[in-house]
Coordinates of C-alpha atoms and ligand atoms in Angstrom, one line a residue:
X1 CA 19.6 -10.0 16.9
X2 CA 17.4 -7.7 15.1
X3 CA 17.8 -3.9 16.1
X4 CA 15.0 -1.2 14.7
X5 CA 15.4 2.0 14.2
X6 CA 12.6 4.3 12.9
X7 CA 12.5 7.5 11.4
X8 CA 9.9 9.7 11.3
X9 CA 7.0 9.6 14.3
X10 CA 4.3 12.2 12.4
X11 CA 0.7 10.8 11.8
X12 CA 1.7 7.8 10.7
X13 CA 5.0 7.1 12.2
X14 CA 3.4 6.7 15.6
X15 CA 1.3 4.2 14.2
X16 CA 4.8 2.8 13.7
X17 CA 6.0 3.4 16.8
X18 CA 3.4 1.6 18.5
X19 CA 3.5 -1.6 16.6
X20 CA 7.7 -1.2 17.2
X21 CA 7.1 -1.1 21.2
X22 CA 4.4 -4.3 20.8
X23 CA 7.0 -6.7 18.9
X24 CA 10.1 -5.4 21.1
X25 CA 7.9 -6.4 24.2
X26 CA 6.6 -9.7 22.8
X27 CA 10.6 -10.4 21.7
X28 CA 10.0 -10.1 17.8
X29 CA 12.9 -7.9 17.8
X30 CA 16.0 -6.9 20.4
X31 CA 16.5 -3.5 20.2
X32 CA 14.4 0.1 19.2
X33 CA 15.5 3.6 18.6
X34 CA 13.1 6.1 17.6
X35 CA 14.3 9.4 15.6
X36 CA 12.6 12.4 15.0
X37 CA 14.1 16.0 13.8
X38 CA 11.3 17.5 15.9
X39 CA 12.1 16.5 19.3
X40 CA 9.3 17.2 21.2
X41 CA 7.5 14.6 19.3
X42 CA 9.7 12.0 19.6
X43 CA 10.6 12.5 23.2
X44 CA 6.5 12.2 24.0
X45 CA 6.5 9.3 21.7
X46 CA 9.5 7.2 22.8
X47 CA 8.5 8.1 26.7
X48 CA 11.4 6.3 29.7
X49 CA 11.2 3.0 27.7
X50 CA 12.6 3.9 24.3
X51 CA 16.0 5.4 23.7
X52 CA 15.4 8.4 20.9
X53 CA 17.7 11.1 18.9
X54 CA 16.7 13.6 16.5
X55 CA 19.7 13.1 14.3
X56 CA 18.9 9.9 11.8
X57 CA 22.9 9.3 11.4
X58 CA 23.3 8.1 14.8
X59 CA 20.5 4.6 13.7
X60 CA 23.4 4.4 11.0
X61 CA 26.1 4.4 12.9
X62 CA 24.4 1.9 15.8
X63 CA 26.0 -1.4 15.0
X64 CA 22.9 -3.1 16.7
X65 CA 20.7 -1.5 14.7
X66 CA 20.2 -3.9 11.1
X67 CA 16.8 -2.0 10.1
X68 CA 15.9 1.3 9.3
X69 CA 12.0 1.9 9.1
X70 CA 11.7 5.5 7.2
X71 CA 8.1 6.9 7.5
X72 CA 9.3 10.3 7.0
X73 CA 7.9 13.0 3.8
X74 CA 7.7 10.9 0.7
X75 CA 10.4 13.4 -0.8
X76 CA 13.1 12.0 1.7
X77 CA 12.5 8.4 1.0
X78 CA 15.0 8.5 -1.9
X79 CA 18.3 10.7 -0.1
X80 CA 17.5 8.7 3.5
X81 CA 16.8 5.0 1.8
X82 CA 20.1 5.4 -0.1
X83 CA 22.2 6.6 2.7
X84 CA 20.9 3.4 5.0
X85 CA 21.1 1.2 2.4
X86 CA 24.9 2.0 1.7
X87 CA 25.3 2.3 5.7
X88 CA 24.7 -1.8 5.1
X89 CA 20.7 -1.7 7.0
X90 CA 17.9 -3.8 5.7
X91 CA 15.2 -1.0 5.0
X92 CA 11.4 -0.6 4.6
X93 CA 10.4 2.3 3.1
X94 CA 6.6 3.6 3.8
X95 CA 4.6 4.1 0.4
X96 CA 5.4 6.0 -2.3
X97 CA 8.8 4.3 -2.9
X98 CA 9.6 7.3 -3.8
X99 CA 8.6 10.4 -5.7
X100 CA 10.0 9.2 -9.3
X101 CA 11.0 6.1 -11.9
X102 CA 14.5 7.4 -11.5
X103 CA 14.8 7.4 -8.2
X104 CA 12.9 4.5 -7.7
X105 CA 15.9 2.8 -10.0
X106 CA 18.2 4.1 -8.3
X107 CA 17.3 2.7 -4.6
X108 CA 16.5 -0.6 -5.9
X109 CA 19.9 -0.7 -8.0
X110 CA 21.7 0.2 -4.5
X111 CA 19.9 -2.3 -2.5
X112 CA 21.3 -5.0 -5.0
X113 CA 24.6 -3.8 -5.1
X114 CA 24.8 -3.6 -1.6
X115 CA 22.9 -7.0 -1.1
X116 CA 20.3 -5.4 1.5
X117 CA 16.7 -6.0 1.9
X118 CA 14.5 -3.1 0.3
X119 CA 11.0 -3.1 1.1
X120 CA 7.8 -1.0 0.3
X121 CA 5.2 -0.2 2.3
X122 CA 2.3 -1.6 0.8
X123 CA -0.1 -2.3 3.6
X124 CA -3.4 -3.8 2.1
X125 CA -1.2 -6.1 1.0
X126 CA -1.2 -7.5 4.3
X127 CA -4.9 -6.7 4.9
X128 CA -6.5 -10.0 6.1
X129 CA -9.6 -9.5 3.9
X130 CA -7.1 -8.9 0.9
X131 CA -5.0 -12.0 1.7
X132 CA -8.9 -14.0 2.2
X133 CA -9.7 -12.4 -1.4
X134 CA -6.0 -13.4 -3.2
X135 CA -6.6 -17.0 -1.8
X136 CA -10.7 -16.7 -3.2
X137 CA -9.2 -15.6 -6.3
X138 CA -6.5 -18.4 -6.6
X139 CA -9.3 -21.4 -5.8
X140 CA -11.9 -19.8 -8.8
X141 CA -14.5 -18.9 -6.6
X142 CA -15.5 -15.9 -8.4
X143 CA -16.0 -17.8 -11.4
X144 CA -15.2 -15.6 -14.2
X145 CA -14.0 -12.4 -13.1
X146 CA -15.6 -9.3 -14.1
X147 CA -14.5 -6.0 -12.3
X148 CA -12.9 -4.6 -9.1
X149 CA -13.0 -1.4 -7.4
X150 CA -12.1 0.5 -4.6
X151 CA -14.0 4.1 -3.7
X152 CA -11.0 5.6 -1.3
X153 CA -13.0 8.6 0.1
X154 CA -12.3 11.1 2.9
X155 CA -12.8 14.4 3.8
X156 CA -9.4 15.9 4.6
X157 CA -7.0 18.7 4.6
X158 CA -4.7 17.8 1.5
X159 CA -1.3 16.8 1.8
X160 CA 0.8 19.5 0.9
X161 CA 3.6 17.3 -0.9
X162 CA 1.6 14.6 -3.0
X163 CA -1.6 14.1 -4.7
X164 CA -4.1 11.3 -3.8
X165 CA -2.4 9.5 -7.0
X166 CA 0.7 8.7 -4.7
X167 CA -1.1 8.8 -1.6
X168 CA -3.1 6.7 -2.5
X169 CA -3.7 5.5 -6.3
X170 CA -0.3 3.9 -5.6
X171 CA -1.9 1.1 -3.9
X172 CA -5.0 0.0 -6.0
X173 CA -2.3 0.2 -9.2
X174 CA 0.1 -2.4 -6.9
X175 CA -3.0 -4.0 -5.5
X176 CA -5.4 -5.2 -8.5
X177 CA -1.7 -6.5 -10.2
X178 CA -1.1 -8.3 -6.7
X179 CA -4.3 -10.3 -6.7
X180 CA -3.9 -10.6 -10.1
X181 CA -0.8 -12.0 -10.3
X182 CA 0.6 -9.7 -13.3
X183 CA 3.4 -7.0 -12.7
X184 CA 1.2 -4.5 -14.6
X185 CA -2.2 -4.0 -15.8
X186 CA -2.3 -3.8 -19.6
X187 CA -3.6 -0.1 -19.5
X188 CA -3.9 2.1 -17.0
X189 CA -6.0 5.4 -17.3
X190 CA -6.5 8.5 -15.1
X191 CA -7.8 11.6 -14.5
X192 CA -7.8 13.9 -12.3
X193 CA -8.8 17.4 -10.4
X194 CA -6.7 20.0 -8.7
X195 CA -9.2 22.3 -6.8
X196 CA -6.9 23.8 -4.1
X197 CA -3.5 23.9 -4.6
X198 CA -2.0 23.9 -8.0
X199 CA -0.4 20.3 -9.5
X200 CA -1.8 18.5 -6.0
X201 CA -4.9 16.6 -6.9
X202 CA -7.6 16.2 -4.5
X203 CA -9.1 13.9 -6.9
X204 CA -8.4 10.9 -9.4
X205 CA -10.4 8.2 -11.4
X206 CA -8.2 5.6 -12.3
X207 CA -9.0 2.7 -15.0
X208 CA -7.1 -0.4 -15.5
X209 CA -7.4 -3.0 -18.1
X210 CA -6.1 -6.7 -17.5
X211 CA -6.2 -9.8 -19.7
X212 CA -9.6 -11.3 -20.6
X213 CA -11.3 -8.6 -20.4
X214 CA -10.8 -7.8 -16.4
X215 CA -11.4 -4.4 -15.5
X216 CA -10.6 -1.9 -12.3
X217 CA -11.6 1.1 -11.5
X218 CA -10.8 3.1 -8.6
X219 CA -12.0 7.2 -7.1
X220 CA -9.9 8.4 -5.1
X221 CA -10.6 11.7 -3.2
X222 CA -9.8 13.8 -0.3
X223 CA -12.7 16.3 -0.5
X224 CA -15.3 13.8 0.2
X225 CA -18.0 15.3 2.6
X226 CA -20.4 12.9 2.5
X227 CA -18.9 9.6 2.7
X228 CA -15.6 11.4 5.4
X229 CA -14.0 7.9 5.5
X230 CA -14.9 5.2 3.1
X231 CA -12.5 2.6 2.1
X232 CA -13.9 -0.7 0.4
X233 CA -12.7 -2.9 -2.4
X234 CA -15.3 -4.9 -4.2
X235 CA -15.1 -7.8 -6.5
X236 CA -17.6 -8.9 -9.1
X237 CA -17.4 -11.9 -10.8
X238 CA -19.8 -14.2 -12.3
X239 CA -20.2 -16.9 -10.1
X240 CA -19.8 -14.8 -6.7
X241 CA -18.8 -11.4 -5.5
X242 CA -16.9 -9.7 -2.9
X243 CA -16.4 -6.5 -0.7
X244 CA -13.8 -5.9 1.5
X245 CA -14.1 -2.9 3.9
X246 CA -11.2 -1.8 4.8
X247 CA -11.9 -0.2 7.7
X248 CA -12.4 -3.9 9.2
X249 CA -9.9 -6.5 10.0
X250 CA -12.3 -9.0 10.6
X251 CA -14.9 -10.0 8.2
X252 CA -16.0 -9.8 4.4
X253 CA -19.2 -9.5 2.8
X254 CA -20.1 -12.5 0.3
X255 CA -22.7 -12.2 -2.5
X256 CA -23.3 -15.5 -4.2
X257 CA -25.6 -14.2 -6.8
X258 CA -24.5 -15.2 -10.4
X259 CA -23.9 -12.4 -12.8
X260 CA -23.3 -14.0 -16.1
X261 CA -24.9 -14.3 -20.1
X262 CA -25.7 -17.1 -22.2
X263 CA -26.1 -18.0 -25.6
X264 CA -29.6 -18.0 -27.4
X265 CA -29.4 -18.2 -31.3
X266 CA -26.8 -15.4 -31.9
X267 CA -27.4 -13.5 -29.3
X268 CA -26.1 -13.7 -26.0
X269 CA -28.9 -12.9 -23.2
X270 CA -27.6 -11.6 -19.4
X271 CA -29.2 -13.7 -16.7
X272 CA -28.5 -12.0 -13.0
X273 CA -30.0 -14.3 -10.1
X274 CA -31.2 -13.1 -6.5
X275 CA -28.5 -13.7 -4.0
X276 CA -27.6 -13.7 -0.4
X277 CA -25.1 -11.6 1.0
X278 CA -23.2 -12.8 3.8
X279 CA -20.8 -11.9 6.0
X280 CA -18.1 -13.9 7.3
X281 CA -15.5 -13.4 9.7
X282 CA -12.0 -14.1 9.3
X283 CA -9.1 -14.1 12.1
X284 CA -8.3 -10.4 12.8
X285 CA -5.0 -9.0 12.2
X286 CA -3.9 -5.5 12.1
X287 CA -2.2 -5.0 8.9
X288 CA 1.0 -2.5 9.6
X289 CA 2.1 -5.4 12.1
X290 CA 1.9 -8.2 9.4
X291 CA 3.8 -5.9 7.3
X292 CA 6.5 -4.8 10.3
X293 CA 6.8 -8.8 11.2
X294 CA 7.3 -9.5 7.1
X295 CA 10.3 -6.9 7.3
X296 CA 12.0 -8.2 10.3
X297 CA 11.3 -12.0 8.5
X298 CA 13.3 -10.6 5.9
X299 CA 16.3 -9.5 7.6
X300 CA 16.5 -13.3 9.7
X301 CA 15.6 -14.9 6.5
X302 CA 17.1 -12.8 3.6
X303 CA 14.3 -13.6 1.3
X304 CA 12.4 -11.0 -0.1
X305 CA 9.4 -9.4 1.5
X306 CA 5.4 -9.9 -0.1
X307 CA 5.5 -5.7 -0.8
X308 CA 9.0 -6.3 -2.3
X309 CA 10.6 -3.6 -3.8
X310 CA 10.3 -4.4 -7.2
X311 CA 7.2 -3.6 -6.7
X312 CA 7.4 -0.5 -5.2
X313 CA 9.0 0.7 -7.8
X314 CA 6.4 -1.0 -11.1
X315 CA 3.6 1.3 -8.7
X316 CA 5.5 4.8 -9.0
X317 CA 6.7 4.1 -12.3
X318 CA 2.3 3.8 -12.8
X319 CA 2.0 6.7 -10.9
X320 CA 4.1 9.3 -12.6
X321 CA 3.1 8.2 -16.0
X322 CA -0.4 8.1 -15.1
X323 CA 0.0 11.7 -13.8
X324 CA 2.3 13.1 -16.5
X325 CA 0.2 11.6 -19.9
X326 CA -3.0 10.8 -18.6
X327 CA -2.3 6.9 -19.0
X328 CA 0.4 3.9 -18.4
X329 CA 0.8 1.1 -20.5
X330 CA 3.7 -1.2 -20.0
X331 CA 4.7 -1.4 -23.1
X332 CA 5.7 2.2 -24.0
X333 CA 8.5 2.6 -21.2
Ligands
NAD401 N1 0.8 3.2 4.4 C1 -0.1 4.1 4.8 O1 -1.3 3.7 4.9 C2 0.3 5.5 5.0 C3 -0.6 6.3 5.7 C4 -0.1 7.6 5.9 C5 1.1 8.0 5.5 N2 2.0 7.2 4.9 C6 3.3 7.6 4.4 O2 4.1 7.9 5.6 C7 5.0 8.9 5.3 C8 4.9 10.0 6.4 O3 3.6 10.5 6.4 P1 3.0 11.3 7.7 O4 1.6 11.6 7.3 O5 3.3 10.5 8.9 O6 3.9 12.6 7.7 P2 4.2 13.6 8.9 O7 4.6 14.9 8.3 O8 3.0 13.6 9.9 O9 5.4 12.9 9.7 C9 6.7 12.9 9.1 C10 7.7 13.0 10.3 O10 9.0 12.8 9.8 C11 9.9 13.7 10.5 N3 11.1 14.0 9.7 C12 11.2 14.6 8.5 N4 12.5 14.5 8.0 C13 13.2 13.9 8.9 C14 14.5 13.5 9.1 N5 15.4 13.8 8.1 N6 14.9 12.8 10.1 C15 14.1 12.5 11.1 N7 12.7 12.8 11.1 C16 12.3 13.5 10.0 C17 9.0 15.0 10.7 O11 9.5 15.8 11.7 C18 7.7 14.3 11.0 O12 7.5 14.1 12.4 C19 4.7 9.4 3.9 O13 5.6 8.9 3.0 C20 3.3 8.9 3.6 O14 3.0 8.6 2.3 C21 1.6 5.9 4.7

């Protein structure tokens, strides 16, 4: 028997919330209990079907209840991840981990100790363009890979409690080291603006450097008026390229120009062909429910989950170096 209980139905808890109420009705899991401090919101949310409180402690006190799903303010992941995890739930934890190394340290530690299932919410890990790309990547197909990135644009009120470097540099710094297979990128640069609120940035460039000689690059920005929401990862690489939009679960975009240089005398001439670009569908899948069935795999199966929390905790670690000197490299922990 797998019970849920979720806390936090803001923006992106209902999002939650409505996966939740799909898996309990196709039998995925037994039992849901929604929480919210503001109960208004969770009252509308939960409607006659799903039983609801507004005080978390009562999920930890619900024998039926083996996973806690916090989407709450990053700055409680930490203080309600602990408590669940010592309460003896499995928990998944929506991105960033939390808001520092030490923290981050701390909740993994506790989840060992106390032998439970800590998992990060990751999400474009489970993007089906991003699981297409990882197997693309695996087979060779781009030949020799050149550069990746990612323009994450939108044109939003800012958070009030992070910066678009934990919003959401946390997941091209976890994402590029996914597909690549590495834990960390051998450098990592950034910077960054802060036009509206001091210490938040609505802005960040982020560089990272990878063996043989693989590079990504990634803008991230909430003040974006032109291109309001644009979300695309793209892949270069000499033999064939590709762009994922985000914004689509179903299909890629293919070029299979080649993009590469060869030797004449000592000197090594680039040679760039015409290509086609094609699109190609793949099965649609809607990520956050990928990553919600992964969780609930986790707690029948006890293995760990693909957005694991080790590396949760290798992306803040990235994070709050990148923001506190500029730049991350592994070695100089
Ligand atoms: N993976 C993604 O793509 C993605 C997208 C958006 C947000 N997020 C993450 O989700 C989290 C929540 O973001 P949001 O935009 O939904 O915030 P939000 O402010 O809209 O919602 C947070 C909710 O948590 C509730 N809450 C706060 N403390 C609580 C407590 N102790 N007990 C019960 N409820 C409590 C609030 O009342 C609110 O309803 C953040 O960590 C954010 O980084 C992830």
């Amino acid at each position: 028997m797998v019970g849920i209980g979720l806390i936090g139905t803001g923006y992106w808890g209902k999002n939650h919330a409505r996966n939740w109420k799909r898996m309990l009705d196709d039998g995925i899991i037994d039992k849901l209990v929604f929480c919210d401090i503001d109960e208004k919101r969770v009252k509308e949310l939960a409607g006659d079907e799903i039983p609801y409180t507004t005080n978390y402690k009562d999920l930890l006190n619900d024998d039926e209840i083996s996973g806690i799903d916090i989407v709450t303010p990053s700055n409680t992941h930490f203080p309600l991840g602990k408590e669940a995890l010592i309460a003896g739930k499995d928990v998944f934890v929506e991105k960033p981990l939390t808001m520092s190394t030490k923290e981050a340290e701390e909740l993994v530690s506790t989840a060992e100790n106390c032998k439970k299932i800590l998992m990060v919410g990751h999400i474009f890990r489970y993007h089906p363009g991003i699981l297409e790309v990882k197997k693309m990547i695996e087979k060779g197909d781009f030949g020799r890979m050149h550069y990746m990135y990612t323009t994450r644009m939108a044109y939003s009120t800012p958070r009030r409690d992070m910066g678009v470097m934990y919003a959401l540099g946390v997941h091209e710094l976890d994402l590029y080291c996914y597909l690549l297979g590495v834990q960390y990128p051998n450098l990592a640069k950034m910077t960054k603006g802060s036009f509206l609120q001091p210490n938040i940035e609505e802005f960040a460039s982020i560089l990272m450097e990878f063996d043989n000689n693989i590079s990504g690059y990634a803008t991230e920005s909430w003040m974006s008026p032109f291109d309001k929401k644009m979300r695309t990862l793209t892949i270069v690489g000499s033999r064939k390229s590709v762009k994922v939009d985000y914004m689509k679960h179903n299909e890629i975009y293919v070029f299979d120009g080649i993009m590469e240089s060869r030797q004449d005398g000592n000197q090594r001439i680039p040679f760039v062909s015409e290509g086609e670009i094609r699109t190609i569908s793949i099965p649609e899948k809607e990520p956050l429910r990928e990553e919600l069935c992964d969780f609930v795999n986790s707690i029948n199966t006890r293995k760990q989950p693909l957005a694991d929390m080790y590396s949760g905790m290798r992306a803040v670690e990235m994070v709050e170096k990148c923001l506190r000197d500029g730049f991350f490299r592994p070695d100089e922990n």
